[in-house]
GROMACS .gro file of N, CA, C and O in nm:
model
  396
    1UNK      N    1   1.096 -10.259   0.430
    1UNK     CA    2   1.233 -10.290   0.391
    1UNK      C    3   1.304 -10.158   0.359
    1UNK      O    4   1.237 -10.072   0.301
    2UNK      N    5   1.430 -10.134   0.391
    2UNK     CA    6   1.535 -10.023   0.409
    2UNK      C    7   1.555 -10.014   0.243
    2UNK      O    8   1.535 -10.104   0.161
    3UNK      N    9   1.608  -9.863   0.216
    3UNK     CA   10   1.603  -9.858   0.059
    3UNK      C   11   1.779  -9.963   0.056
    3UNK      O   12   1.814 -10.034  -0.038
    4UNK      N   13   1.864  -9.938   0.192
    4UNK     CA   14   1.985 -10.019   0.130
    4UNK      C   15   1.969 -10.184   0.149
    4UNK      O   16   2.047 -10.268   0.104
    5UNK      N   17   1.843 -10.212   0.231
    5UNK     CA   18   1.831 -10.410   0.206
    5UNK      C   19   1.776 -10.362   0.055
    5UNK      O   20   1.872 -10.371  -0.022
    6UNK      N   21   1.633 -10.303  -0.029
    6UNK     CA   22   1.639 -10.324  -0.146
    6UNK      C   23   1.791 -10.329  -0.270
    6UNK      O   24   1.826 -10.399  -0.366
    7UNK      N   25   1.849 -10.197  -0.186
    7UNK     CA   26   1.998 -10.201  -0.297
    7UNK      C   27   2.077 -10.340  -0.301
    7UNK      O   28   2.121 -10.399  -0.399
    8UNK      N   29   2.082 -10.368  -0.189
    8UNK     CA   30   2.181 -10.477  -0.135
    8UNK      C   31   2.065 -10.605  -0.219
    8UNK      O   32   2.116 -10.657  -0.319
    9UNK      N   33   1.940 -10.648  -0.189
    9UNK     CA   34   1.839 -10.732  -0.283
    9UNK      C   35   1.930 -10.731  -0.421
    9UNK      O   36   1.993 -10.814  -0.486
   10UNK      N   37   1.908 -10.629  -0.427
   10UNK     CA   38   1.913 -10.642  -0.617
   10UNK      C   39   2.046 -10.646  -0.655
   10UNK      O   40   2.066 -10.692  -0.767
   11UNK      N   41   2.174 -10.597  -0.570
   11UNK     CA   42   2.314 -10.626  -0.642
   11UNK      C   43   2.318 -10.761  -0.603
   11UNK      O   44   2.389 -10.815  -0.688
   12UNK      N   45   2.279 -10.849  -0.517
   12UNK     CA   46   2.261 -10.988  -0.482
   12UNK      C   47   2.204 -11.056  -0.627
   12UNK      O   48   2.273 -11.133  -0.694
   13UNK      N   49   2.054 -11.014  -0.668
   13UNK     CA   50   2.037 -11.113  -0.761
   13UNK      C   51   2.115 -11.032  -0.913
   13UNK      O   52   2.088 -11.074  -1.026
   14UNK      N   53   2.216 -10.906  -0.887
   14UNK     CA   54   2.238 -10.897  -1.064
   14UNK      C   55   2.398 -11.013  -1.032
   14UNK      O   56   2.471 -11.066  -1.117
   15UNK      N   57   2.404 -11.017  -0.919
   15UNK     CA   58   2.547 -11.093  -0.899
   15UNK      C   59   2.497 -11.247  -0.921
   15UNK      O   60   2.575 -11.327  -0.975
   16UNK      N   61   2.378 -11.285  -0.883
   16UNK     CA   62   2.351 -11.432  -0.951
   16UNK      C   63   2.280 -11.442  -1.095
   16UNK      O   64   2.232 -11.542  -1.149
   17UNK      N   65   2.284 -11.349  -1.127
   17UNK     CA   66   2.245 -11.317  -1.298
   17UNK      C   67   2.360 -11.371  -1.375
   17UNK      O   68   2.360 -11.459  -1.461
   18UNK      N   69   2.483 -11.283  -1.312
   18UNK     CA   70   2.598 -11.270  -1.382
   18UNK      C   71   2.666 -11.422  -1.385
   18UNK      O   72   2.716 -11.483  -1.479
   19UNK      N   73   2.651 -11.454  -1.260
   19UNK     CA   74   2.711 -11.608  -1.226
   19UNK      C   75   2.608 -11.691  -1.304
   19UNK      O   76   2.649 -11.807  -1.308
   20UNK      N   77   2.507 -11.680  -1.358
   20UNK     CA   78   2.392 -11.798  -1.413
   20UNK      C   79   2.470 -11.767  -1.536
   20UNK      O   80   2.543 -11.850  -1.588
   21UNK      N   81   2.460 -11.697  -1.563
   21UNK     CA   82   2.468 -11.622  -1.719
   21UNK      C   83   2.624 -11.675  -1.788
   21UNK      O   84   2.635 -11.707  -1.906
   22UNK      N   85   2.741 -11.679  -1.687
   22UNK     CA   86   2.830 -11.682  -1.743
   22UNK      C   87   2.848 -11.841  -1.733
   22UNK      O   88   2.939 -11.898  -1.794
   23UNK      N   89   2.775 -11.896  -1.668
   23UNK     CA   90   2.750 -12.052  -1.670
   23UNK      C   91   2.714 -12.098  -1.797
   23UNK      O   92   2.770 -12.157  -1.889
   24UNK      N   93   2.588 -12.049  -1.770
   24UNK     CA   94   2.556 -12.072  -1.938
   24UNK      C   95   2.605 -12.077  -2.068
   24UNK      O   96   2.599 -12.168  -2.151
   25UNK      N   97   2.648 -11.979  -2.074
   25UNK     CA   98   2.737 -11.972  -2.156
   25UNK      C   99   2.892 -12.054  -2.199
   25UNK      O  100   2.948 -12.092  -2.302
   26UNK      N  101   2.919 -12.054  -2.053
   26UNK     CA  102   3.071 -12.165  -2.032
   26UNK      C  103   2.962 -12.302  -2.087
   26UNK      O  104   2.959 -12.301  -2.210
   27UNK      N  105   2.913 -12.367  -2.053
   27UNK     CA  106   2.812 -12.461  -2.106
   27UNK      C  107   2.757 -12.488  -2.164
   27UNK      O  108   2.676 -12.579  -2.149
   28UNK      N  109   2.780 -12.397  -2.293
   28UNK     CA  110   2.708 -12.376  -2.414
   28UNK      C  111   2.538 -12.377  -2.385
   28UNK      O  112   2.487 -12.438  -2.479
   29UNK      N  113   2.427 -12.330  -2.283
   29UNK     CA  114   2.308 -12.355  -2.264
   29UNK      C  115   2.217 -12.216  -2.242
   29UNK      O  116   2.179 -12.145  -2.148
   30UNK      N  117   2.207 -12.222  -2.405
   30UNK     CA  118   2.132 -12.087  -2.418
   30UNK      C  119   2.072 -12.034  -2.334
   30UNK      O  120   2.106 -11.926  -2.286
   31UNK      N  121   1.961 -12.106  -2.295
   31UNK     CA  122   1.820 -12.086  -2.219
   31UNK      C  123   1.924 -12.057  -2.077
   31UNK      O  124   1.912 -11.946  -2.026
   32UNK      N  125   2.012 -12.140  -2.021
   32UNK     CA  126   2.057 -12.058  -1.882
   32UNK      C  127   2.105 -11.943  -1.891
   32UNK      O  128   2.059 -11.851  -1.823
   33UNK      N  129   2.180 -11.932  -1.953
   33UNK     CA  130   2.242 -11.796  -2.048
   33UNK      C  131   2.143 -11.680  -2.021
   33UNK      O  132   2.166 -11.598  -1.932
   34UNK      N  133   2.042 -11.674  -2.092
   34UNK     CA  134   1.905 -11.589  -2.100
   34UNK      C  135   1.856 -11.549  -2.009
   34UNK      O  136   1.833 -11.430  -1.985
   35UNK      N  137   1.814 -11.706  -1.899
   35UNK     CA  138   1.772 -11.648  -1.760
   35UNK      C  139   1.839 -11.547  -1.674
   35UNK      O  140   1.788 -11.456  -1.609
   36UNK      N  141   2.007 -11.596  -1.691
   36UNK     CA  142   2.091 -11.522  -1.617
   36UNK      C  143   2.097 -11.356  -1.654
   36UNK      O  144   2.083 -11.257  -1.583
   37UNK      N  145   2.126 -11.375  -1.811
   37UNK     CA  146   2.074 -11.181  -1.811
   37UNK      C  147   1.931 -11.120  -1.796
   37UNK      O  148   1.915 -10.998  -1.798
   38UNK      N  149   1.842 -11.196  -1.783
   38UNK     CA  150   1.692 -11.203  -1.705
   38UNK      C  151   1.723 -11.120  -1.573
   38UNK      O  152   1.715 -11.003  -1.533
   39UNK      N  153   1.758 -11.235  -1.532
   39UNK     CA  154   1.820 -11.180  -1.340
   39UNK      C  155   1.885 -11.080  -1.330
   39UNK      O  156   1.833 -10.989  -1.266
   40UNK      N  157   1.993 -11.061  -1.377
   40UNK     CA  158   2.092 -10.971  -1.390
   40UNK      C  159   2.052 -10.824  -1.419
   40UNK      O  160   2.092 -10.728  -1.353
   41UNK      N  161   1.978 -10.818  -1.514
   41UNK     CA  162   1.886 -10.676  -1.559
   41UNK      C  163   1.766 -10.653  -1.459
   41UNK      O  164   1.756 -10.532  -1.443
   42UNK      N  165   1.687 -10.710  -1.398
   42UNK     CA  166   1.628 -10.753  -1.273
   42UNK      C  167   1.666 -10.673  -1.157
   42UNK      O  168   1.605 -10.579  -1.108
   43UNK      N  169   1.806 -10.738  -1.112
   43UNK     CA  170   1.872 -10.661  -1.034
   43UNK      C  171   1.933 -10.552  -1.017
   43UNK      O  172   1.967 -10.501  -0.910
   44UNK      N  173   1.954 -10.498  -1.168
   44UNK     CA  174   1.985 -10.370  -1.197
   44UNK      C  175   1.867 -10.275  -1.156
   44UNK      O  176   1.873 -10.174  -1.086
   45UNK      N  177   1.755 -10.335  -1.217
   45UNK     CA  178   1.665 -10.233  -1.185
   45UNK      C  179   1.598 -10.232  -1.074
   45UNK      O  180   1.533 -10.128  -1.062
   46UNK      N  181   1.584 -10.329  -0.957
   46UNK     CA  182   1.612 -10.297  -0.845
   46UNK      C  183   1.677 -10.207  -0.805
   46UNK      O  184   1.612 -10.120  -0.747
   47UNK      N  185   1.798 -10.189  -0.814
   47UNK     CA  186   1.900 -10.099  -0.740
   47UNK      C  187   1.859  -9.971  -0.760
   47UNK      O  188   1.862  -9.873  -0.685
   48UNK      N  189   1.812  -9.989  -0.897
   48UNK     CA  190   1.785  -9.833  -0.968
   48UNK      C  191   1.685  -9.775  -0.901
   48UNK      O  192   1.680  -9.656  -0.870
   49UNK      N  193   1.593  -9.869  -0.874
   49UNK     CA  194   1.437  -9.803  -0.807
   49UNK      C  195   1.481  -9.767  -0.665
   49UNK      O  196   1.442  -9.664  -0.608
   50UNK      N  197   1.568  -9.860  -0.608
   50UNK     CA  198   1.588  -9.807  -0.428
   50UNK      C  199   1.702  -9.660  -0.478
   50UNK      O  200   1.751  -9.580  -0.398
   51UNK      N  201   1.713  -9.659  -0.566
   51UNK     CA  202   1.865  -9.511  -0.531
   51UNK      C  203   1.730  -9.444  -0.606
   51UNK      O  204   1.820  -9.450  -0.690
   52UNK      N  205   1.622  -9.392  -0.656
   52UNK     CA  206   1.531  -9.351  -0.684
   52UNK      C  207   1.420  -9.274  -0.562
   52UNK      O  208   1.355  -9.172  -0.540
   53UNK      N  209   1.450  -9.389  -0.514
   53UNK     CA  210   1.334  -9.364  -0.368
   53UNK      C  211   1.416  -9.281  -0.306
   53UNK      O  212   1.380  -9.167  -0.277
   54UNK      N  213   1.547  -9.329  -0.275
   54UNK     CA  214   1.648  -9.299  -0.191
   54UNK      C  215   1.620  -9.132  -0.206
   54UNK      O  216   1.573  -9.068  -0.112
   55UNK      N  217   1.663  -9.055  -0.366
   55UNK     CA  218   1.700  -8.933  -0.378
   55UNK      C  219   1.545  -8.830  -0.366
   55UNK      O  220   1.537  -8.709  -0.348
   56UNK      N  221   1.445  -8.925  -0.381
   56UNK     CA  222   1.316  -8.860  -0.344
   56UNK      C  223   1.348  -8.857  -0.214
   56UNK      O  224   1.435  -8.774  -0.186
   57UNK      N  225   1.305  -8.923  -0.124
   57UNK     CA  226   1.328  -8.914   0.026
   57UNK      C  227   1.397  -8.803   0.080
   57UNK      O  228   1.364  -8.749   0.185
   58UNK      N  229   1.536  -8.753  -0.022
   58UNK     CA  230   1.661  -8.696   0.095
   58UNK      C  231   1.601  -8.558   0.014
   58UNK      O  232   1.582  -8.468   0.096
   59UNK      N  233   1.567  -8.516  -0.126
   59UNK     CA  234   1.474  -8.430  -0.194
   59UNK      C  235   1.386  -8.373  -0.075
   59UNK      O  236   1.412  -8.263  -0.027
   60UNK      N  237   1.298  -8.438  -0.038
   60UNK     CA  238   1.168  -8.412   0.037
   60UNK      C  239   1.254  -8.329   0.206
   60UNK      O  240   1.252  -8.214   0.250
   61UNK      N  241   1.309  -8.438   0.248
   61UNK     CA  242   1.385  -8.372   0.327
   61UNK      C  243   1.460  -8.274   0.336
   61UNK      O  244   1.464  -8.219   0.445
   62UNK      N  245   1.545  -8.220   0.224
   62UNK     CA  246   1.584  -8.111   0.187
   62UNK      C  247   1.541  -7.999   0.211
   62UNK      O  248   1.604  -7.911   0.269
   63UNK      N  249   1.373  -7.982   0.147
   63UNK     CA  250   1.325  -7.916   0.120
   63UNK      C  251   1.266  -7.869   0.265
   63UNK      O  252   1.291  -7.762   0.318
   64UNK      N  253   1.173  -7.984   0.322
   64UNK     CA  254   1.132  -7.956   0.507
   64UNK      C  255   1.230  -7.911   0.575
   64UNK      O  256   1.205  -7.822   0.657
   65UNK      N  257   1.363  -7.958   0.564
   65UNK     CA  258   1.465  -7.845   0.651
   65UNK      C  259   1.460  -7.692   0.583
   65UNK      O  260   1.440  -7.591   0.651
   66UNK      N  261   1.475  -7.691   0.484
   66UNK     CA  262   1.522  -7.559   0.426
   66UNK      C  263   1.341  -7.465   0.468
   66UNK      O  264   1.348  -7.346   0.499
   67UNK      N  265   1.257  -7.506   0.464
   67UNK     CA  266   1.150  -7.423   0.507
   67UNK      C  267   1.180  -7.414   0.651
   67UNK      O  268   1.217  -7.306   0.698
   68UNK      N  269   1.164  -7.529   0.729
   68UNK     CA  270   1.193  -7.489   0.902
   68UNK      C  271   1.328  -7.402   0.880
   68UNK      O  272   1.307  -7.305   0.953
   69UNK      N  273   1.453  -7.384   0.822
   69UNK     CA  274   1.534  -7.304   0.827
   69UNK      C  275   1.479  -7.122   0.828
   69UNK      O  276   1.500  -7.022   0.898
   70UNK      N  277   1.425  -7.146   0.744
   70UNK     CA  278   1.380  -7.006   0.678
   70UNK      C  279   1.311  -6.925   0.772
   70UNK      O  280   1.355  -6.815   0.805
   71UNK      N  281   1.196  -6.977   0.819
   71UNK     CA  282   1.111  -6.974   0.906
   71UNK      C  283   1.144  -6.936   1.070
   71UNK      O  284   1.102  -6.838   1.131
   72UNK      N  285   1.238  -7.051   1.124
   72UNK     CA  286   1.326  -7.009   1.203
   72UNK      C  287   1.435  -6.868   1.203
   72UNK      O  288   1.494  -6.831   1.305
   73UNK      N  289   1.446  -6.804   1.072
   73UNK     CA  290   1.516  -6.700   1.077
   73UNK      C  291   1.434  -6.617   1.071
   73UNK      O  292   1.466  -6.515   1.132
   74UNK      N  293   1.336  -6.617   1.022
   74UNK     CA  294   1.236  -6.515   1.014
   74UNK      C  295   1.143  -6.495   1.181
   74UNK      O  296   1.114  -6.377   1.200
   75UNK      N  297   1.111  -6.562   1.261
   75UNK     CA  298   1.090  -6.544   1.393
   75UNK      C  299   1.191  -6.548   1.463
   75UNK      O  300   1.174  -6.534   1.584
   76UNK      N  301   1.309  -6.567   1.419
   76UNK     CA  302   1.448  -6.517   1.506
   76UNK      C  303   1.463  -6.628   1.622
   76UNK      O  304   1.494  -6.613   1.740
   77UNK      N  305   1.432  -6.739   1.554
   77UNK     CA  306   1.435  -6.880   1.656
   77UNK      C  307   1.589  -6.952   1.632
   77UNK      O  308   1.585  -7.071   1.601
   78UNK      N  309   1.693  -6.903   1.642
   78UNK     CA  310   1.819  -6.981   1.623
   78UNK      C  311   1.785  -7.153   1.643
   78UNK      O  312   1.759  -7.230   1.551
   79UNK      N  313   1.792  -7.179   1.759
   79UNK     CA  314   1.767  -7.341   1.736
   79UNK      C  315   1.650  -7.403   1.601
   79UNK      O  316   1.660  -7.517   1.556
   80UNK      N  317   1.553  -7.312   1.558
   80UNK     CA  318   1.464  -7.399   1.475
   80UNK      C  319   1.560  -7.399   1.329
   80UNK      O  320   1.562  -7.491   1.247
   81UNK      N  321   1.651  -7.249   1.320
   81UNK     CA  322   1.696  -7.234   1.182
   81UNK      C  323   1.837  -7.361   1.191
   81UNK      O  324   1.868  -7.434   1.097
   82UNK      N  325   1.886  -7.360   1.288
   82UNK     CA  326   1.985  -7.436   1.301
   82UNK      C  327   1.942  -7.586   1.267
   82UNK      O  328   2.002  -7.653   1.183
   83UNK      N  329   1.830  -7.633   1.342
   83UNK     CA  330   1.784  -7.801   1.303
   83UNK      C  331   1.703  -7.755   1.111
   83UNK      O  332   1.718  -7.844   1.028
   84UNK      N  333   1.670  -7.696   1.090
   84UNK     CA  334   1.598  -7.707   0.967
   84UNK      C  335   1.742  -7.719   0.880
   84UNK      O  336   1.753  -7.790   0.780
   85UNK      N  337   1.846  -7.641   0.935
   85UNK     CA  338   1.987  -7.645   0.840
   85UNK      C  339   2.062  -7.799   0.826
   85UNK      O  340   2.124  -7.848   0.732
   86UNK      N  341   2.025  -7.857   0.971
   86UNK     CA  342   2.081  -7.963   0.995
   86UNK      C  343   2.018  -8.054   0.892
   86UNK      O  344   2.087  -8.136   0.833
   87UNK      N  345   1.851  -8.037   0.862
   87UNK     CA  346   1.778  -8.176   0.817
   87UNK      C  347   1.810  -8.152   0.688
   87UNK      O  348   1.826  -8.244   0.608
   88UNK      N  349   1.825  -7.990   0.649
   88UNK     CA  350   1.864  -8.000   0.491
   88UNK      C  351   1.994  -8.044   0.407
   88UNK      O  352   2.000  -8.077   0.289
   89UNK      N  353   2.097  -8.034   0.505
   89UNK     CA  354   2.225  -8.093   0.495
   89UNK      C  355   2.185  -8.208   0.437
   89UNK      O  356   2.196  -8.242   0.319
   90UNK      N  357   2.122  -8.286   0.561
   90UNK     CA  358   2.117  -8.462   0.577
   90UNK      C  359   2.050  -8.524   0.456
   90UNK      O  360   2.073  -8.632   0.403
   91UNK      N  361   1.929  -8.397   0.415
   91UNK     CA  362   1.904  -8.474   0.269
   91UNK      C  363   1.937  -8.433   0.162
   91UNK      O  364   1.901  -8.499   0.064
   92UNK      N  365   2.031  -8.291   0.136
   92UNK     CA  366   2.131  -8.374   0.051
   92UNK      C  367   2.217  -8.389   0.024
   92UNK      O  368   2.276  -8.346  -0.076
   93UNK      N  369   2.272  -8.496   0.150
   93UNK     CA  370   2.388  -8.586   0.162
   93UNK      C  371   2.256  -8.740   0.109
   93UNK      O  372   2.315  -8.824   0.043
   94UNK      N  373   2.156  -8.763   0.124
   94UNK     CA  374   2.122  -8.897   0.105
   94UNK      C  375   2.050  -8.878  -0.042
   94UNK      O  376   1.965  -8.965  -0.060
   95UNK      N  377   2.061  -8.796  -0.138
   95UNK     CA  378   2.004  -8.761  -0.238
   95UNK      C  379   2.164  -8.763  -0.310
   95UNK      O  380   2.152  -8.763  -0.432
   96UNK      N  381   2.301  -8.764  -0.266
   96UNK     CA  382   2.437  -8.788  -0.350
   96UNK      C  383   2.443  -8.908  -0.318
   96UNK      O  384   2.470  -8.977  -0.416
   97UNK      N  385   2.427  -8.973  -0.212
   97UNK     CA  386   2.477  -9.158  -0.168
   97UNK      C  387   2.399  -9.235  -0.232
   97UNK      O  388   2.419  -9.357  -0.235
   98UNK      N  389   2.258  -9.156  -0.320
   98UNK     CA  390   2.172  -9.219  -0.398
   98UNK      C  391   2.168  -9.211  -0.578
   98UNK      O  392   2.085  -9.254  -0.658
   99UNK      N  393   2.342  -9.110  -0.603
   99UNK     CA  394   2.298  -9.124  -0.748
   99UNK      C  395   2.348  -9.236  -0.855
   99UNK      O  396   2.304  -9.235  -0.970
   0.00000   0.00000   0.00000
């Protein structure tokens, strides 16, 4: 599963947290009430763990471009320094879409 189906998972169930929760409450029924911020915190921390993974991932990547960058300049390989620049960009651009 993609870290954005987990993101998308979990704003799904904090959005039926919120909807249980505020039921409950309109209904005076504690116990639904409860479940719903159950769910709701649930789904928060879902989200939290996929934008977690997310900024490890684009981290790791960062770092493997910026060595193939280096490396590539140091044997005077333009195309290798150029893609190692490219992959380090890319992760971190997915290490900001993850904070």
């Amino acid at each position: 599963m993609s870290i954005e189906s987990k993101r998308g998972e979990g704003a799904a169930e904090e959005l039926g947290g919120t909807i249980k929760k505020v039921a409950g409450k309109v209904l005076g029924n504690e116990q639904m009430e409860a479940e719903g911020r159950a769910k709701e915190a649930a789904g928060e921390a879902k989200q939290e763990a996929a934008k977690a993974v997310g900024r490890t991932e684009g981290k790791i990547q960062e770092v493997v471009g910026a060595v193939k960058n280096r490396i590539g300049q140091v044997i005077d390989n333009e195309q290798m320094a150029a893609e190692g620049k490219v992959k380090e960009i890319k992760g971190e651009a997915k290490q900001k879409a993850n904070e």
